[in-house]
PDB file of C-alpha atoms in Angstrom:
ATOM      1  CA  MET A   1      11.605 -12.715   5.357  1.00  0.00           C
ATOM      2  CA  VAL A   2       9.239  -9.903   6.730  1.00  0.00           C
ATOM      3  CA  TYR A   3       8.783  -6.448   5.794  1.00  0.00           C
ATOM      4  CA  LYS A   4       7.925  -3.204   7.386  1.00  0.00           C
ATOM      5  CA  ILE A   5       5.147  -1.840   4.976  1.00  0.00           C
ATOM      6  CA  GLY A   6       4.701  -3.620   1.267  1.00  0.00           C
ATOM      7  CA  PHE A   7       2.110  -2.192  -1.306  1.00  0.00           C
ATOM      8  CA  ILE A   8      -0.369  -3.353  -4.670  1.00  0.00           C
ATOM      9  CA  GLY A   9       0.680  -2.117  -7.255  1.00  0.00           C
ATOM     10  CA  THR A  10       4.030  -0.175  -8.548  1.00  0.00           C
ATOM     11  CA  GLY A  11       2.588   3.183  -9.793  1.00  0.00           C
ATOM     12  CA  LYS A  12       3.309   6.396  -9.684  1.00  0.00           C
ATOM     13  CA  MET A  13       2.241   7.236  -7.307  1.00  0.00           C
ATOM     14  CA  ALA A  14       3.419   4.465  -4.762  1.00  0.00           C
ATOM     15  CA  SER A  15       6.875   5.517  -6.523  1.00  0.00           C
ATOM     16  CA  ALA A  16       6.596   8.164  -5.091  1.00  0.00           C
ATOM     17  CA  ILE A  17       5.341   7.245  -2.373  1.00  0.00           C
ATOM     18  CA  ILE A  18       8.178   4.860  -1.037  1.00  0.00           C
ATOM     19  CA  LYS A  19      11.081   7.411  -2.153  1.00  0.00           C
ATOM     20  CA  GLY A  20       9.992   9.432  -0.647  1.00  0.00           C
ATOM     21  CA  ILE A  21       9.506   7.426   3.004  1.00  0.00           C
ATOM     22  CA  VAL A  22      12.888   5.759   1.735  1.00  0.00           C
ATOM     23  CA  ASP A  23      14.646   9.148   1.404  1.00  0.00           C
ATOM     24  CA  LYS A  24      13.489  10.201   5.076  1.00  0.00           C
ATOM     25  CA  GLY A  25      14.056   6.894   6.558  1.00  0.00           C
ATOM     26  CA  PHE A  26      10.994   5.903   7.937  1.00  0.00           C
ATOM     27  CA  CYS A  27      12.089   2.573   6.289  1.00  0.00           C
ATOM     28  CA  ALA A  28      14.688   0.801   4.010  1.00  0.00           C
ATOM     29  CA  LYS A  29      14.915  -0.215   0.642  1.00  0.00           C
ATOM     30  CA  GLU A  30      15.517  -3.818   1.915  1.00  0.00           C
ATOM     31  CA  GLU A  31      12.521  -3.647   3.944  1.00  0.00           C
ATOM     32  CA  ILE A  32       9.734  -3.003   1.656  1.00  0.00           C
ATOM     33  CA  ILE A  33       8.652  -5.512  -0.809  1.00  0.00           C
ATOM     34  CA  ALA A  34       5.327  -4.929  -3.668  1.00  0.00           C
ATOM     35  CA  SER A  35       3.377  -6.247  -6.068  1.00  0.00           C
ATOM     36  CA  ASN A  36       2.410  -5.882  -9.765  1.00  0.00           C
ATOM     37  CA  PRO A  37       1.561  -8.764 -12.228  1.00  0.00           C
ATOM     38  CA  ARG A  38       3.316  -6.630 -15.108  1.00  0.00           C
ATOM     39  CA  GLU A  39       6.419  -8.623 -16.228  1.00  0.00           C
ATOM     40  CA  SER A  40       7.900  -4.591 -17.204  1.00  0.00           C
ATOM     41  CA  SER A  41       6.564  -3.290 -14.219  1.00  0.00           C
ATOM     42  CA  ARG A  42       7.887  -4.954 -12.026  1.00  0.00           C
ATOM     43  CA  LYS A  43      11.187  -4.317 -13.276  1.00  0.00           C
ATOM     44  CA  ARG A  44      10.860  -1.366 -13.839  1.00  0.00           C
ATOM     45  CA  ALA A  45      10.167  -0.570  -9.537  1.00  0.00           C
ATOM     46  CA  GLU A  46      13.520  -2.612  -9.006  1.00  0.00           C
ATOM     47  CA  THR A  47      15.383  -1.124 -10.954  1.00  0.00           C
ATOM     48  CA  GLU A  48      14.329   2.125 -10.024  1.00  0.00           C
ATOM     49  CA  LEU A  49      12.975   2.168  -6.546  1.00  0.00           C
ATOM     50  CA  GLY A  50      15.287  -0.639  -4.991  1.00  0.00           C
ATOM     51  CA  ILE A  51      13.196  -3.190  -3.954  1.00  0.00           C
ATOM     52  CA  THR A  52      11.665  -6.911  -3.728  1.00  0.00           C
ATOM     53  CA  VAL A  53       8.858  -6.602  -6.515  1.00  0.00           C
ATOM     54  CA  VAL A  54       6.805  -9.878  -6.456  1.00  0.00           C
ATOM     55  CA  SER A  55       3.690 -10.788  -9.114  1.00  0.00           C
ATOM     56  CA  SER A  56       1.645 -11.707  -6.032  1.00  0.00           C
ATOM     57  CA  ASN A  57      -0.177  -9.128  -4.428  1.00  0.00           C
ATOM     58  CA  ALA A  58      -1.626 -12.081  -1.002  1.00  0.00           C
ATOM     59  CA  GLU A  59       2.963 -12.496  -1.065  1.00  0.00           C
ATOM     60  CA  VAL A  60       2.620  -8.754  -0.540  1.00  0.00           C
ATOM     61  CA  VAL A  61       0.231  -9.462   2.357  1.00  0.00           C
ATOM     62  CA  GLY A  62       1.752 -12.416   3.501  1.00  0.00           C
ATOM     63  CA  SER A  63       4.710 -10.725   4.885  1.00  0.00           C
ATOM     64  CA  ALA A  64       3.962  -7.368   5.575  1.00  0.00           C
ATOM     65  CA  ASP A  65       1.532  -6.097   8.684  1.00  0.00           C
ATOM     66  CA  VAL A  66       0.829  -2.507   6.576  1.00  0.00           C
ATOM     67  CA  VAL A  67       0.235  -2.489   3.095  1.00  0.00           C
ATOM     68  CA  ILE A  68      -0.565   0.744   0.943  1.00  0.00           C
ATOM     69  CA  LEU A  69      -2.760  -0.627  -0.991  1.00  0.00           C
ATOM     70  CA  SER A  70      -2.244   2.145  -4.281  1.00  0.00           C
ATOM     71  CA  VAL A  71      -3.690   0.701  -7.154  1.00  0.00           C
ATOM     72  CA  LYS A  72      -6.622   2.573  -9.685  1.00  0.00           C
ATOM     73  CA  PRO A  73     -10.213   2.084  -8.037  1.00  0.00           C
ATOM     74  CA  GLN A  74     -11.610   0.296 -10.891  1.00  0.00           C
ATOM     75  CA  GLN A  75      -9.103  -2.344 -10.465  1.00  0.00           C
ATOM     76  CA  ILE A  76      -9.681  -2.438  -6.816  1.00  0.00           C
ATOM     77  CA  PRO A  77     -12.781  -5.798  -7.743  1.00  0.00           C
ATOM     78  CA  GLY A  78      -9.838  -7.262  -9.519  1.00  0.00           C
ATOM     79  CA  VAL A  79      -7.559  -7.013  -6.524  1.00  0.00           C
ATOM     80  CA  PHE A  80      -9.149  -9.019  -3.929  1.00  0.00           C
ATOM     81  CA  SER A  81     -11.177 -11.118  -5.978  1.00  0.00           C
ATOM     82  CA  SER A  82      -8.164 -12.361  -7.723  1.00  0.00           C
ATOM     83  CA  GLU A  83      -6.364 -14.520  -5.331  1.00  0.00           C
ATOM     84  CA  ASN A  84      -6.957 -15.309  -1.443  1.00  0.00           C
ATOM     85  CA  LEU A  85      -4.821 -12.188  -0.041  1.00  0.00           C
ATOM     86  CA  GLY A  86      -4.874 -13.457   3.441  1.00  0.00           C
ATOM     87  CA  PHE A  87      -5.989 -10.405   4.696  1.00  0.00           C
ATOM     88  CA  GLY A  88      -6.535 -10.855   8.625  1.00  0.00           C
ATOM     89  CA  PRO A  89      -6.478  -8.210  12.259  1.00  0.00           C
ATOM     90  CA  SER A  90      -2.186  -7.564  12.090  1.00  0.00           C
ATOM     91  CA  HIS A  91      -2.922  -5.782   8.971  1.00  0.00           C
ATOM     92  CA  THR A  92      -3.400  -1.701   8.318  1.00  0.00           C
ATOM     93  CA  LEU A  93      -4.840  -1.498   4.926  1.00  0.00           C
ATOM     94  CA  VAL A  94      -3.465   1.941   3.295  1.00  0.00           C
ATOM     95  CA  SER A  95      -5.811   2.960   1.196  1.00  0.00           C
ATOM     96  CA  ILE A  96      -4.567   5.924  -1.837  1.00  0.00           C
ATOM     97  CA  ALA A  97      -7.315   5.182  -4.030  1.00  0.00           C
ATOM     98  CA  ALA A  98      -9.171   7.105  -4.807  1.00  0.00           C
ATOM     99  CA  GLY A  99     -13.786   7.083  -3.957  1.00  0.00           C
ATOM    100  CA  VAL A 100     -13.067   4.554  -2.351  1.00  0.00           C
ATOM    101  CA  THR A 101     -14.546   4.330   1.229  1.00  0.00           C
ATOM    102  CA  ILE A 102     -13.506   1.896   4.316  1.00  0.00           C
ATOM    103  CA  GLU A 103     -17.400   0.308   3.952  1.00  0.00           C
ATOM    104  CA  THR A 104     -16.709  -0.946   0.278  1.00  0.00           C
ATOM    105  CA  LEU A 105     -12.889  -2.016   0.992  1.00  0.00           C
ATOM    106  CA  LYS A 106     -14.050  -3.447   4.858  1.00  0.00           C
ATOM    107  CA  ASN A 107     -16.027  -5.327   3.058  1.00  0.00           C
ATOM    108  CA  HIS A 108     -12.618  -7.351   1.091  1.00  0.00           C
ATOM    109  CA  VAL A 109     -11.153  -7.276   4.068  1.00  0.00           C
ATOM    110  CA  PRO A 110     -13.749  -7.484   7.172  1.00  0.00           C
ATOM    111  CA  ASP A 111     -11.778  -7.904  10.193  1.00  0.00           C
ATOM    112  CA  SER A 112      -8.553  -5.962   9.457  1.00  0.00           C
ATOM    113  CA  LYS A 113      -7.523  -2.595  10.034  1.00  0.00           C
ATOM    114  CA  ILE A 114      -8.441   0.269   7.438  1.00  0.00           C
ATOM    115  CA  ILE A 115      -6.779   3.673   6.724  1.00  0.00           C
ATOM    116  CA  ARG A 116      -7.585   5.484   3.965  1.00  0.00           C
ATOM    117  CA  VAL A 117      -5.667   8.146   2.247  1.00  0.00           C
ATOM    118  CA  MET A 118      -6.233  11.161  -0.021  1.00  0.00           C
ATOM    119  CA  PRO A 119      -2.667  12.441  -1.761  1.00  0.00           C
ATOM    120  CA  ASN A 120      -2.645  14.889  -4.043  1.00  0.00           C
ATOM    121  CA  ILE A 121      -0.066  14.824  -7.031  1.00  0.00           C
ATOM    122  CA  CYS A 122       2.070  17.666  -5.536  1.00  0.00           C
ATOM    123  CA  SER A 123       3.518  14.031  -3.530  1.00  0.00           C
ATOM    124  CA  THR A 124       5.284  12.797  -6.970  1.00  0.00           C
ATOM    125  CA  ASN A 125       7.679  15.741  -5.611  1.00  0.00           C
ATOM    126  CA  PHE A 126       7.631  15.550  -2.080  1.00  0.00           C
ATOM    127  CA  VAL A 127       6.475  18.645  -1.036  1.00  0.00           C
ATOM    128  CA  GLY A 128       2.683  16.759  -1.022  1.00  0.00           C
ATOM    129  CA  THR A 129      -0.196  17.154   2.021  1.00  0.00           C
ATOM    130  CA  ALA A 130      -2.358  14.021   1.869  1.00  0.00           C
ATOM    131  CA  CYS A 131      -5.890  13.609   4.765  1.00  0.00           C
ATOM    132  CA  PHE A 132      -7.146  10.478   4.933  1.00  0.00           C
ATOM    133  CA  SER A 133      -9.871   8.507   7.663  1.00  0.00           C
ATOM    134  CA  TYR A 134      -9.901   5.151   9.145  1.00  0.00           C
ATOM    135  CA  SER A 135     -11.451   2.548  10.562  1.00  0.00           C
ATOM    136  CA  GLU A 136     -12.802   2.301  13.980  1.00  0.00           C
ATOM    137  CA  ASN A 137     -10.411  -0.766  15.203  1.00  0.00           C
ATOM    138  CA  CYS A 138      -7.184   1.387  13.846  1.00  0.00           C
ATOM    139  CA  SER A 139      -5.270   1.945  17.274  1.00  0.00           C
ATOM    140  CA  GLU A 140      -2.776   5.591  17.681  1.00  0.00           C
ATOM    141  CA  ASN A 141       0.260   3.747  17.236  1.00  0.00           C
ATOM    142  CA  ASP A 142      -1.726   2.596  13.612  1.00  0.00           C
ATOM    143  CA  ILE A 143      -2.640   6.551  12.789  1.00  0.00           C
ATOM    144  CA  ASN A 144       0.752   7.564  13.817  1.00  0.00           C
ATOM    145  CA  ILE A 145       2.642   4.952  11.457  1.00  0.00           C
ATOM    146  CA  VAL A 146      -0.068   7.211   8.436  1.00  0.00           C
TER     147      VAL A 146
END
């Protein structure tokens, strides 16, 4: 199945973003796939969010062209070293990991388009703001999706 959007991580900020994009009609729950290595977190996200949640980050990348990297900054090296994720030129990686630069992300996914977003905590209540920056290979459409 092809999903509209994927998430690596299902924590508080990812959950808030998922709830917001579903609530605002950007996509349906059935169009979202996420990954989490912990079974208890997968079950919680499936129950609370009504989305498909898997254990494999590579399955998320293989199923969606837009992937939101929603893990803590210190988890980034482990995400990219644990398995071959399969990011390519058609993928847009949207990172909400604070302090992780586009250059750092390019070391992991050199052919992908990268957009960094810094949401604020108010996003968890659907009233947040965010700023973003993007790599030179992002199209206007990629930017508009964010």
